[in-house]
Short mmCIF file of C-alpha atoms and ligand atoms in Angstrom, two decimals:
data_model
loop_
_atom_site.label_atom_id
_atom_site.label_comp_id
_atom_site.label_asym_id
_atom_site.label_seq_id
_atom_site.Cartn_x
_atom_site.Cartn_y
_atom_site.Cartn_z
CA MET A 1 64.14 12.09 61.52
CA MET A 2 61.27 10.64 63.18
CA ARG A 3 59.10 12.54 65.27
CA GLN A 4 56.98 10.73 68.13
CA LEU A 5 53.47 11.94 67.55
CA GLN A 6 51.35 11.47 70.40
CA LEU A 7 48.10 10.39 68.33
CA LEU A 8 47.63 6.71 68.70
CA ASN A 9 46.25 5.63 71.78
CA SER A 10 47.78 2.67 73.91
CA GLU A 11 45.38 0.12 72.07
CA ASP A 12 46.50 1.12 68.93
CA ALA A 13 50.01 0.34 69.85
CA VAL A 14 48.90 -2.94 70.81
CA GLN A 15 47.40 -3.34 67.28
CA SER A 16 50.81 -2.47 65.54
CA TRP A 17 49.71 1.15 63.99
CA SER A 18 52.75 3.42 63.07
CA VAL A 19 53.07 6.84 61.72
CA ARG A 20 55.60 7.24 59.08
CA GLN A 21 56.74 11.09 57.97
CA SER A 22 57.68 10.52 54.20
CA PRO A 23 59.22 13.57 52.52
CA ARG A 24 57.91 12.61 49.09
CA ALA A 25 54.43 12.35 50.45
CA ARG A 26 51.95 15.12 49.47
CA ARG A 27 48.99 14.45 51.89
CA LEU A 28 47.97 11.89 54.46
CA SER A 29 47.70 8.37 53.43
CA VAL A 30 47.01 5.17 55.02
CA ARG A 31 48.36 1.37 54.35
CA VAL A 32 46.88 -1.66 55.68
CA PHE A 33 49.23 -4.59 55.64
CA ARG A 34 48.09 -8.43 55.05
CA HIS A 35 49.72 -9.03 58.69
CA GLY A 36 47.15 -6.51 59.99
CA GLY A 37 49.64 -3.62 60.57
CA VAL A 38 48.60 0.04 59.80
CA GLU A 39 51.07 2.58 58.46
CA ILE A 40 49.65 6.21 58.28
CA VAL A 41 52.08 8.20 55.82
CA VAL A 42 52.37 11.78 56.47
CA PRO A 43 53.93 14.94 54.75
CA PRO A 44 56.94 16.30 56.82
CA ARG A 45 55.69 18.91 59.36
CA THR A 46 52.43 17.35 59.68
CA SER A 47 50.74 18.13 63.10
CA ALA A 48 49.80 15.61 65.63
CA GLN A 49 46.02 17.06 65.68
CA ARG A 50 46.02 16.72 61.82
CA VAL A 51 47.00 13.10 61.85
CA SER A 52 44.86 12.38 64.82
CA ALA A 53 41.81 14.06 62.94
CA PHE A 54 42.79 11.87 59.97
CA VAL A 55 42.98 8.57 61.93
CA SER A 56 39.40 9.05 63.74
CA GLU A 57 37.98 10.23 60.46
CA HIS A 58 39.01 6.87 58.72
CA ARG A 59 39.28 4.44 61.38
CA GLU A 60 36.18 2.75 60.42
CA TRP A 61 37.39 2.20 56.93
CA ILE A 62 40.74 1.09 58.40
CA GLU A 63 39.18 -1.49 60.57
CA ARG A 64 37.16 -2.83 57.75
CA GLN A 65 40.30 -3.16 55.57
CA ARG A 66 42.18 -4.93 58.56
CA LEU A 67 39.36 -7.38 58.72
CA ARG A 68 39.34 -8.33 55.23
CA SER A 69 43.05 -8.65 54.79
CA ALA A 70 43.32 -10.64 57.85
CA PRO A 71 44.08 -14.56 57.51
CA PRO A 72 40.87 -16.51 57.55
CA ILE A 73 40.34 -18.53 60.90
CA HIS A 74 39.66 -22.30 60.76
CA TRP A 75 36.87 -23.21 62.98
CA PRO A 76 36.27 -26.96 62.83
CA LEU A 77 32.81 -28.56 63.13
CA PRO A 78 32.26 -30.25 65.53
CA PRO A 79 34.46 -27.96 67.65
CA ALA A 80 36.65 -29.23 70.30
CA SER A 81 35.46 -26.58 72.60
CA LEU A 82 33.58 -23.37 72.77
CA ALA A 83 35.24 -20.54 74.60
CA LEU A 84 32.39 -18.15 76.00
CA SER A 85 34.49 -15.31 76.66
CA ALA A 86 31.92 -12.90 77.84
CA LEU A 87 30.78 -15.34 80.92
CA GLY A 88 34.28 -16.47 81.29
CA GLU A 89 33.15 -20.17 80.55
CA HIS A 90 34.66 -22.64 78.43
CA TRP A 91 33.28 -25.56 77.03
CA GLN A 92 34.67 -28.90 76.05
CA CYS A 93 32.75 -30.82 73.42
CA VAL A 94 32.84 -34.38 73.24
CA PRO A 95 31.06 -36.84 71.21
CA GLY A 96 28.62 -38.79 73.25
CA GLY A 97 28.35 -41.85 71.14
CA GLY A 98 24.81 -43.06 69.84
CA ARG A 99 23.44 -43.35 66.35
CA GLY A 100 20.27 -41.36 66.78
CA ARG A 101 19.89 -37.72 65.66
CA LEU A 102 22.11 -35.52 67.30
CA HIS A 103 21.42 -33.57 70.27
CA VAL A 104 23.49 -31.42 72.75
CA ARG A 105 23.74 -32.48 76.09
CA GLN A 106 25.12 -30.21 78.95
CA ILE A 107 27.11 -31.76 81.75
CA GLY A 108 27.91 -29.96 84.45
CA GLU A 109 29.53 -26.55 84.14
CA SER A 110 31.82 -27.19 81.41
CA LEU A 111 31.04 -30.29 79.23
CA LEU A 112 28.73 -30.38 76.19
CA ALA A 113 28.12 -34.02 75.22
CA LEU A 114 27.25 -34.06 71.18
CA GLU A 115 25.17 -37.04 71.43
CA GLY A 116 24.10 -39.11 68.47
CA ASP A 117 24.99 -38.90 64.77
CA THR A 118 27.70 -35.65 64.36
CA SER A 119 28.11 -36.30 60.66
CA GLU A 120 25.23 -34.33 59.76
CA ARG A 121 26.60 -31.27 59.45
CA GLU A 122 23.38 -29.03 59.15
CA ARG A 123 21.94 -30.50 62.23
CA LEU A 124 24.94 -30.39 64.28
CA ARG A 125 25.45 -26.63 63.39
CA HIS A 126 21.52 -26.07 64.17
CA GLN A 127 21.70 -27.71 67.47
CA LEU A 128 25.00 -26.00 68.53
CA THR A 129 23.73 -22.59 67.57
CA ARG A 130 20.59 -23.39 69.48
CA TRP A 131 22.30 -24.08 72.60
CA LEU A 132 24.35 -20.81 72.63
CA VAL A 133 21.07 -19.12 72.02
CA GLN A 134 19.50 -20.75 75.20
CA ARG A 135 22.73 -20.16 76.76
CA ALA A 136 22.93 -16.54 76.16
CA LEU A 137 18.97 -16.32 77.12
CA ALA A 138 19.97 -17.76 80.63
CA CYS A 139 23.15 -15.52 81.26
CA PHE A 140 22.17 -12.52 79.83
CA GLU A 141 18.88 -11.88 81.68
CA ALA A 142 20.15 -10.96 85.29
CA PRO A 143 23.09 -8.74 84.27
CA LEU A 144 20.39 -6.65 81.83
CA ARG A 145 18.22 -6.34 84.55
CA SER A 146 20.42 -5.22 87.26
CA LEU A 147 21.92 -2.77 84.82
CA ALA A 148 18.68 -1.47 83.83
CA ALA A 149 17.69 -0.82 87.23
CA GLN A 150 21.20 1.27 87.40
CA MET A 151 20.10 3.20 84.57
CA GLY A 152 16.61 3.83 85.78
CA VAL A 153 15.12 2.08 82.78
CA SER A 154 12.43 -0.81 82.54
CA PRO A 155 12.92 -2.90 79.51
CA GLY A 156 10.39 -5.39 77.98
CA ARG A 157 11.05 -8.69 77.16
CA LEU A 158 14.98 -9.88 76.42
CA GLN A 159 15.12 -11.50 72.95
CA VAL A 160 18.42 -13.46 72.07
CA ARG A 161 18.88 -14.06 68.25
CA CYS A 162 22.02 -15.42 66.35
CA GLN A 163 22.52 -13.25 63.48
CA ARG A 164 25.15 -11.94 61.11
CA THR A 165 23.65 -8.38 60.79
CA ARG A 166 23.47 -6.55 64.01
CA TRP A 167 24.61 -6.89 67.98
CA GLY A 168 21.83 -5.80 69.08
CA SER A 169 18.48 -3.55 69.11
CA CYS A 170 15.70 -2.08 71.05
CA SER A 171 12.44 -1.87 69.91
CA ARG A 172 9.90 1.13 70.15
CA ARG A 173 7.96 -1.15 72.80
CA GLY A 174 10.93 -1.73 74.65
CA THR A 175 12.28 -5.13 73.85
CA ILE A 176 15.75 -5.77 73.94
CA SER A 177 17.43 -8.01 71.33
CA LEU A 178 20.93 -9.33 71.80
CA ASN A 179 22.97 -11.25 69.36
CA ALA A 180 24.14 -14.44 71.08
CA CYS A 181 27.44 -14.03 69.18
CA LEU A 182 28.16 -11.89 72.07
CA LEU A 183 28.85 -14.58 73.97
CA PHE A 184 32.39 -14.69 72.02
CA GLN A 185 33.14 -10.98 72.92
CA ARG A 186 35.00 -9.74 76.22
CA PRO A 187 32.71 -9.20 78.94
CA GLU A 188 33.59 -5.62 78.70
CA VAL A 189 32.17 -5.49 75.05
CA LEU A 190 29.00 -7.36 76.21
CA HIS A 191 28.40 -4.56 78.93
CA TYR A 192 28.87 -1.93 76.55
CA LEU A 193 26.20 -3.33 74.01
CA MET A 194 23.77 -3.93 77.11
CA VAL A 195 24.33 -0.26 78.11
CA HIS A 196 23.92 0.93 74.42
CA GLU A 197 20.94 -0.74 73.84
CA LEU A 198 19.21 0.20 77.30
CA ALA A 199 20.25 3.99 76.74
CA HIS A 200 17.71 3.71 73.64
CA LEU A 201 14.97 3.40 76.11
CA LYS A 202 15.73 7.15 76.94
CA HIS A 203 16.97 8.12 73.65
CA MET A 204 15.38 6.51 70.52
CA ASN A 205 18.74 8.02 68.61
CA HIS A 206 22.37 8.10 68.06
CA SER A 207 22.08 11.86 69.28
CA THR A 208 24.89 13.58 71.73
CA ARG A 209 22.39 12.95 74.49
CA PHE A 210 22.22 9.56 73.78
CA TRP A 211 25.91 8.84 73.83
CA ASN A 212 26.32 10.92 77.04
CA GLU A 213 23.63 8.73 78.83
CA VAL A 214 26.05 5.61 77.42
CA ALA A 215 29.36 7.13 78.60
CA ARG A 216 27.70 7.88 81.96
CA HIS A 217 27.44 3.74 82.37
CA ALA A 218 30.24 2.90 79.73
CA PRO A 219 33.03 5.46 80.15
CA ASP A 220 35.28 3.55 77.35
CA TRP A 221 32.44 2.92 74.87
CA LYS A 222 34.36 4.46 71.75
CA THR A 223 36.79 1.37 72.46
CA ARG A 224 34.27 -1.21 73.04
CA ASP A 225 32.02 -0.07 69.76
CA ARG A 226 35.46 0.02 67.53
CA GLU A 227 36.14 -3.71 69.20
CA LEU A 228 32.63 -4.81 67.81
CA LEU A 229 33.72 -4.07 64.45
CA GLN A 230 36.45 -6.98 64.90
CA GLY A 231 33.80 -8.83 66.78
CA TRP A 232 33.12 -11.27 63.93
CA ARG A 233 36.52 -12.40 63.94
CA ARG A 234 35.80 -14.04 67.44
CA VAL A 235 32.81 -15.89 66.50
CA PRO A 236 32.85 -19.31 65.19
CA SER A 237 32.26 -19.22 61.36
CA TRP A 238 30.07 -22.34 61.14
CA ILE A 239 27.41 -20.53 62.77
CA PHE A 240 26.38 -18.76 59.74
CA LYS A 241 26.92 -21.48 57.32
ZN1 LIG B 1 22.06 2.28 68.61
#
């Protein structure tokens, strides 16, 4: 009989994680399926705490496996639209005609005209990425400053980059660097990352005191932080190649 184990949080339930007791299992193990499902196989009479500890110990590895086994998403270039979830914006991308070198023109609040020759892939990629960086710079500044005021810190300059390696950083001089790809994350995730980097102005490490500071302003930071592991799936792949 399957005992209900209270170890997976509600988010895990949504992400189709399950626990199965197997009479033949000698120790705890985890399977990650192609469709993204996760199954924890446990020996009979394993305590819920034991399973819970096992899950949190291996969570990062599990998330990585899920990411790897997930089917690739096709991101056409030029894109039909850009959904900037962090800002609640949806931009329609339309060919603007013309034959000159391509440039991106912002029209109103929801239209991007791709004017010029859209067949030159590298140019298109570069111009769209540049627009994303500028959009992020324009829109991240105000919330970052007000958050900094709430947290009682005074950051230096804000810098926005578009990179594959990290979501953000805080330099010793107080420069906050945020990844433009955060535009594609949920608003709560962007908020968490801002809190994270600003908290480094108080603690230049990942100590318990640092995380306590983060938790004060983003109580659900653990979930948000975990969400960022999967966050790359929300980013159009053409940005990086
Ligand atoms: Zn950090």
